[in-house]
Amino acid sequence: MSERTNTEPGPAGAGWTERYRGSVMNTFGDPQRVLVRGEGAWVWDADGNRYLDLLGGIAVNALGHAHPALVEAVTGQLGKLGHVSNFFTTPAQVTLAERLLQIVTPGGAPAGSRVFLANSGTEANEAALKLTRRHGGPARPRVLALEGAFHGRTMGALSLTHKAAYREPFEPLPAGVEFLPFGDLAALEQAMADDVAALFLEPVQGEAGVRPLPDGYLAVARRLTRDAGALLVLDEVQSGMGRTGAWMAHHQLDGGAVVPDVVTLAKGLGGGMPIGAVVALGEHAATLLGPGQHGTTFGGNPVAAAAALAVIGTVEAEGLLAHVTETGAAWRAALECVDGVTEVRGAGLLLAVQLDAPVAKDAAAALLAAGFIVNPVREDAIRLAPPLVLTAEQAATFVDALPAALTVARQAVSA
Ligand SMILES: *Cc1c(COP(=O)(O)O)cnc(C)c1O
């Protein structure tokens, strides 16, 4: 791959990009490439160039591209029954809800636990926020979240998202959300009171640069929320579904002992099919949203549910949790030795490569030209969230390519 120096899209890609500019709303900036096909961790652009996909559609393509199990599940379900209204159900929807309860709580879901199926991460958090509003009503107007939090872009989820640039153009947002310093237990202890409806936490903050909660934080957060009668909501939209080497990232924190009240999922859940889920644990949480209080036309769609079942089944059949743990650990150790890398954060295959200079954007551009898709999640950090099926050999090619990309990036920045 080292011979390639495609720093710009080729002629076919340029043509599509021009048409994109003329037709697609400019919310994402120009697309970096026009992609036409994929297989495993590889994708190809419209000009025939191949890339190793180390971003996986932002932690979505858990099984990689065009995995036969996912293709078969989706096409098979679509060929049989593609959609029904929520006046009806399907075996796929019910089976998925049952499987989600099992994998979110390996020790067994508390009695009365239930699942609500949505279509995306923001919708899952939107539903979770509505659910927490029902907890305590006007007597609990406060909701706590952390600085650096990302919970989505719809108005409710946006109210839980910390970044000013995302929030301010859309104010006023739903009221009551307070942001606490990341990982600061004293601040949490001080803020927690019996007028708090819920605390929203990401076990690993993805968008903030892959920041896992510090040791002990989650366990204390559980104790404080329980004592105050507040709900603990864990947003595992990015970190869940095997990404960190366990079904849920919170299973790896503080001895895996914490049972939250609500877990939200999306991204990797459908392996590329749009789906989100709210998993409410225990009788109380699961009954806060009653008949008529929430809904979605597509939520629980059998094709999306079949995709999620294929993801769960394949992660188990291919032993991907162990594979992610091993591959991630070896990758991390190798990346830590690269000159210019000061730290590697995260777990499993959700990693941030911390650089010694703010050159992540130029490094990502150089890597793209060399055939690697990564994400400059911060000015000085590169995020890796590849398909869980990434091989050790594929991971190693990135370690080999990184030093040259960092050199190019330093030159570009100092020029
Ligand atoms: C991506 C993400 C969301 C939003 O999910 P969408 O499907 O983009 O709406 C919410 N929370 C976390 C932690 C995320 O990473």
XYZ file of C-alpha atoms and ligand atoms in Angstrom:
430
model
C 0.000 0.000 0.000
C 2.987 2.267 0.485
C 3.229 3.018 -3.236
C -0.077 4.863 -3.186
C -0.055 8.655 -2.861
C -3.676 9.477 -3.645
C -3.961 12.661 -1.614
C -7.033 13.782 -3.605
C -10.035 11.804 -4.851
C -9.531 10.495 -8.395
C -11.644 11.668 -11.365
C -14.635 9.446 -10.557
C -14.592 10.570 -6.929
C -14.250 14.220 -7.934
C -17.337 13.926 -10.135
C -19.452 12.480 -7.334
C -18.112 15.056 -4.880
C -19.209 17.837 -7.218
C -22.701 16.333 -7.408
C -22.706 15.871 -3.619
C -22.015 19.582 -3.175
C -24.936 20.384 -5.467
C -27.450 18.099 -3.792
C -26.564 17.069 -0.227
C -26.933 19.559 2.617
C -23.553 20.760 3.818
C -23.652 19.552 7.408
C -20.537 17.365 7.227
C -18.155 19.295 4.956
C -16.816 17.720 1.792
C -16.653 13.908 1.845
C -13.040 12.677 1.924
C -13.671 9.934 -0.626
C -16.554 8.354 -2.494
C -16.780 4.721 -1.402
C -18.371 2.064 -3.547
C -17.740 -1.325 -1.928
C -16.243 -3.080 1.065
C -15.173 -6.473 2.291
C -14.110 -7.189 5.877
C -11.978 -4.268 7.037
C -11.338 -3.089 3.468
C -13.217 -0.480 1.437
C -12.718 0.688 -2.135
C -13.330 4.145 -3.568
C -14.918 5.082 -6.881
C -11.483 5.233 -8.501
C -10.541 1.717 -7.431
C -8.242 2.645 -4.515
C -8.337 0.353 -1.497
C -8.309 1.532 2.133
C -8.018 -0.232 5.465
C -11.060 1.022 7.363
C -9.849 1.771 10.887
C -12.897 3.879 11.740
C -15.612 1.359 10.835
C -18.239 3.979 10.021
C -17.530 5.458 13.497
C -17.680 2.260 15.530
C -20.623 0.925 13.517
C -19.367 -1.789 11.135
C -18.735 -4.320 13.894
C -18.578 -7.275 11.493
C -16.740 -5.323 8.821
C -18.192 -4.723 5.393
C -20.440 -7.199 3.584
C -20.169 -9.919 6.235
C -22.089 -12.916 4.839
C -24.015 -13.463 8.107
C -25.266 -9.878 8.097
C -26.091 -9.907 4.383
C -27.994 -13.159 4.753
C -29.920 -12.019 7.847
C -30.945 -8.716 6.281
C -31.840 -10.022 2.826
C -33.570 -13.061 4.298
C -35.736 -10.954 6.609
C -36.477 -8.366 3.920
C -37.496 -11.144 1.537
C -39.925 -12.479 4.124
C -41.286 -9.422 5.944
C -39.634 -6.010 5.843
C -41.740 -3.868 8.127
C -44.816 -3.967 10.323
C -46.300 -1.231 12.476
C -45.925 -1.288 16.222
C -49.541 -2.429 16.419
C -47.887 -5.778 15.640
C -44.660 -7.521 16.509
C -42.292 -9.974 14.833
C -40.153 -12.863 16.118
C -37.058 -10.794 15.252
C -38.108 -7.913 17.522
C -38.941 -10.154 20.476
C -35.815 -12.287 20.098
C -33.626 -9.200 19.933
C -35.151 -7.704 23.089
C -34.515 -10.985 24.920
C -30.931 -11.214 23.664
C -30.206 -7.601 24.618
C -31.364 -8.187 28.181
C -28.965 -11.158 28.344
C -25.876 -9.428 26.991
C -26.366 -6.167 28.896
C -26.658 -8.022 32.211
C -24.571 -11.205 32.063
C -25.503 -11.927 35.678
C -29.175 -11.956 34.680
C -31.418 -8.942 34.127
C -33.307 -7.729 37.207
C -36.970 -8.766 37.229
C -39.171 -6.532 35.109
C -36.376 -5.295 32.781
C -37.568 -4.241 29.332
C -36.205 -2.938 26.009
C -37.380 -0.096 23.760
C -36.110 -0.258 20.179
C -35.267 2.958 18.321
C -33.366 3.828 15.148
C -30.219 5.645 16.248
C -28.113 6.664 19.208
C -29.654 10.070 19.633
C -33.143 8.558 19.600
C -32.142 6.013 22.221
C -30.877 8.823 24.459
C -33.919 10.930 23.667
C -36.124 8.102 24.903
C -33.888 7.620 27.944
C -34.192 11.322 28.776
C -37.983 11.179 28.473
C -37.911 8.132 30.720
C -35.876 9.971 33.365
C -38.308 12.920 33.225
C -41.012 10.504 34.323
C -38.885 9.619 37.350
C -39.835 11.936 40.180
C -41.604 14.390 37.865
C -41.376 18.086 38.802
C -39.753 17.145 42.128
C -36.624 16.051 40.225
C -35.963 18.741 37.609
C -32.175 18.274 37.490
C -30.246 15.955 35.160
C -26.480 15.520 35.469
C -24.012 14.812 32.663
C -20.259 15.214 32.284
C -18.071 17.758 30.572
C -16.998 16.331 27.234
C -20.206 14.287 27.011
C -21.655 13.446 23.606
C -25.158 11.978 23.640
C -26.523 13.003 20.220
C -27.886 15.845 18.125
C -31.664 15.891 18.546
C -32.875 18.531 20.972
C -33.181 16.360 24.071
C -29.963 14.441 23.508
C -28.287 17.703 22.513
C -29.228 19.163 25.894
C -27.048 16.376 27.374
C -24.184 17.051 24.943
C -21.524 19.342 26.322
C -19.787 20.941 23.327
C -20.796 24.597 23.029
C -20.461 24.659 19.222
C -23.084 21.912 18.949
C -25.463 23.441 21.510
C -25.402 27.181 21.230
C -26.917 27.629 17.736
C -29.998 25.709 18.939
C -30.708 27.226 22.320
C -32.981 27.264 24.187
C -32.615 23.545 24.781
C -34.648 21.469 27.240
C -33.767 22.784 30.676
C -32.296 21.200 33.749
C -29.040 19.631 32.516
C -25.869 20.404 34.474
C -22.364 19.405 33.358
C -19.885 18.198 35.948
C -16.093 18.072 35.560
C -15.042 14.739 34.026
C -14.030 12.090 36.512
C -14.394 14.408 39.516
C -16.075 12.432 42.304
C -16.141 15.340 44.744
C -18.091 17.417 42.210
C -20.494 14.533 41.675
C -21.001 14.054 45.382
C -21.709 17.742 45.800
C -24.163 17.910 42.902
C -26.093 14.769 43.781
C -29.302 15.403 45.693
C -32.884 14.226 45.875
C -33.945 16.686 43.163
C -31.795 14.894 40.559
C -33.700 12.663 38.136
C -30.703 11.034 36.502
C -26.981 10.955 35.847
C -25.951 10.224 32.233
C -22.475 8.744 31.731
C -20.473 7.294 28.844
C -18.242 4.513 30.262
C -15.747 5.669 27.620
C -16.254 9.156 26.209
C -15.743 8.559 22.495
C -16.163 11.980 20.931
C -14.152 13.683 23.688
C -11.103 11.719 22.543
C -11.677 8.210 23.926
C -11.610 8.930 27.662
C -12.543 5.993 29.903
C -14.073 6.879 33.278
C -11.337 6.731 35.921
C -11.176 3.674 38.179
C -13.781 3.764 40.877
C -15.896 6.563 39.391
C -18.692 4.351 38.130
C -19.016 2.403 41.364
C -19.271 5.605 43.408
C -21.686 7.098 40.856
C -23.867 4.019 41.330
C -23.841 4.402 45.105
C -24.555 8.147 44.982
C -27.392 7.852 42.465
C -28.969 5.014 44.394
C -28.739 6.890 47.696
C -30.275 10.026 46.134
C -32.961 8.041 44.340
C -31.653 9.159 40.934
C -31.358 6.941 37.863
C -27.979 5.955 36.447
C -28.069 5.979 32.641
C -25.082 4.575 30.752
C -24.674 5.641 27.140
C -22.954 2.662 25.508
C -23.868 3.808 22.001
C -20.212 3.901 20.957
C -18.527 1.752 23.601
C -20.986 -1.156 23.707
C -21.614 -4.268 21.612
C -18.154 -5.771 22.000
C -16.147 -2.757 20.937
C -13.976 -2.749 24.058
C -13.676 -6.547 24.271
C -16.698 -7.064 26.547
C -20.330 -6.862 25.539
C -20.548 -3.565 27.420
C -17.666 -1.289 28.376
C -19.131 -0.917 31.863
C -18.649 -4.661 32.405
C -14.914 -3.900 32.442
C -15.108 -1.039 34.950
C -14.861 -1.424 38.724
C -14.977 -5.199 38.628
C -18.056 -5.285 36.427
C -20.187 -4.971 39.547
C -22.237 -1.927 38.569
C -25.788 -2.529 37.359
C -27.148 0.715 35.908
C -30.838 1.592 35.587
C -30.723 2.257 31.864
C -28.273 1.434 29.048
C -28.538 3.000 25.605
C -27.135 1.309 22.492
C -26.851 2.002 18.767
C -23.804 2.277 16.435
C -22.346 -1.273 16.432
C -25.675 -2.849 17.391
C -26.902 -3.225 13.810
C -23.484 -3.640 12.202
C -24.473 -0.917 9.723
C -28.253 -1.166 9.752
C -29.797 1.796 11.594
C -31.003 0.698 15.021
C -30.843 1.914 18.611
C -32.047 0.494 21.904
C -32.938 1.557 25.413
C -32.441 -1.225 27.912
C -34.237 -0.383 31.164
C -33.178 -2.594 34.043
C -35.598 -3.436 36.807
C -39.290 -2.963 37.363
C -39.169 0.742 38.127
C -37.077 1.958 35.174
C -38.911 -0.260 32.734
C -42.350 1.087 33.615
C -41.539 4.815 33.550
C -42.618 5.004 29.913
C -46.107 3.579 29.660
C -48.612 3.000 26.878
C -48.854 6.006 24.582
C -45.946 7.887 26.162
C -43.329 7.170 23.527
C -43.181 5.727 20.053
C -41.422 5.513 16.705
C -42.654 4.136 13.392
C -39.474 2.300 12.469
C -38.353 1.228 15.960
C -38.242 -2.551 16.228
C -38.235 -2.923 12.453
C -37.665 -6.641 11.738
C -34.865 -6.058 9.203
C -32.909 -3.910 11.662
C -33.640 -6.410 14.430
C -32.461 -9.301 12.235
C -29.246 -7.366 11.572
C -28.651 -6.882 15.296
C -29.307 -10.574 15.942
C -26.757 -11.431 13.243
C -24.218 -9.130 14.906
C -24.750 -10.724 18.328
C -24.712 -14.249 16.899
C -21.558 -13.634 14.884
C -19.681 -11.969 17.749
C -20.382 -15.158 19.714
C -19.770 -17.651 16.902
C -16.477 -16.050 15.855
C -15.262 -15.438 19.415
C -14.920 -11.737 18.677
C -14.865 -10.519 22.287
C -11.647 -12.453 22.907
C -10.325 -11.457 19.485
C -10.954 -7.766 20.203
C -9.262 -8.023 23.594
C -6.152 -9.710 22.164
C -5.864 -7.669 18.986
C -6.514 -4.428 20.848
C -3.910 -5.140 23.526
C -1.196 -6.042 21.019
C -2.056 -3.054 18.828
C -1.950 -0.709 21.760
C 1.433 -1.992 22.919
C 2.873 -1.559 19.429
C 1.393 1.917 18.979
C 2.784 3.075 22.323
C 6.279 2.453 20.916
C 5.821 4.699 17.871
C 7.891 7.856 17.987
C 5.610 10.862 18.545
C 2.921 8.841 20.354
C 2.714 9.842 24.020
C -0.188 7.654 25.135
C -2.783 5.213 23.818
C -6.180 5.460 25.546
C -9.242 3.247 25.491
C -9.859 -0.473 25.461
C -10.220 -3.239 22.896
C -10.762 -1.725 19.477
C -11.824 1.723 20.683
C -8.515 3.523 20.980
C -7.104 7.029 20.785
C -3.505 7.516 19.760
C -2.346 10.609 21.623
C 0.284 12.562 19.670
C 2.967 14.884 21.023
C 1.806 17.718 18.732
C -1.491 19.025 17.297
C -0.991 17.312 13.932
C -3.834 14.770 13.974
C -5.693 16.278 11.034
C -2.662 16.292 8.759
C -1.682 12.847 9.959
C -5.141 11.544 9.091
C -4.845 13.092 5.617
C -1.451 11.486 5.093
C -2.797 8.163 6.323
C -5.751 8.384 3.959
C -3.350 8.996 1.093
C -1.438 5.911 2.236
C -4.612 3.813 2.330
C -5.834 4.043 5.961
C -9.100 5.556 7.197
C -8.781 7.028 10.702
C -10.402 9.912 12.568
C -8.633 12.945 14.062
C -10.941 13.013 17.077
C -8.955 15.882 18.615
C -6.264 18.205 17.305
C -3.676 15.966 18.911
C -5.324 12.542 18.891
C -6.314 9.927 16.315
C -9.297 7.678 17.022
C -9.334 4.046 15.926
C -12.640 2.142 15.927
C -12.187 -0.503 13.231
C -14.395 -3.498 12.488
C -14.131 -6.047 15.292
C -12.944 -8.560 12.680
C -9.740 -6.594 12.027
C -6.838 -9.036 11.884
C -3.581 -8.660 13.794
C -1.775 -8.438 10.443
C -4.002 -5.595 9.274
C -3.498 -3.767 12.571
C 0.270 -4.140 12.198
C 0.298 -2.473 8.763
C -1.051 0.674 10.410
C 1.711 0.660 13.034
C 4.223 0.425 10.187
C 2.610 3.313 8.273
C 2.149 5.700 11.201
C 5.724 7.076 11.558
C 5.864 8.268 7.928
C 2.405 9.867 8.234
C 3.474 11.708 11.391
C 6.575 12.997 9.609
C 4.473 14.290 6.691
C 2.024 15.871 9.155
C 4.767 17.662 11.090
C 6.166 19.056 7.856
C 2.708 20.197 6.729
C 2.043 21.911 10.058
C 5.401 23.674 10.214
C 5.257 24.728 6.530
C -22.668 8.536 18.194
C -23.127 8.669 19.584
C -24.427 9.086 19.874
C -25.400 9.494 18.806
O -25.730 8.432 17.966
P -26.391 8.732 16.535
O -26.733 7.377 16.018
O -25.364 9.450 15.731
O -27.576 9.576 16.768
C -24.812 9.137 21.200
N -23.957 8.803 22.179
C -22.698 8.395 21.947
C -21.816 8.027 23.077
C -22.233 8.342 20.634
O -20.970 7.980 20.390
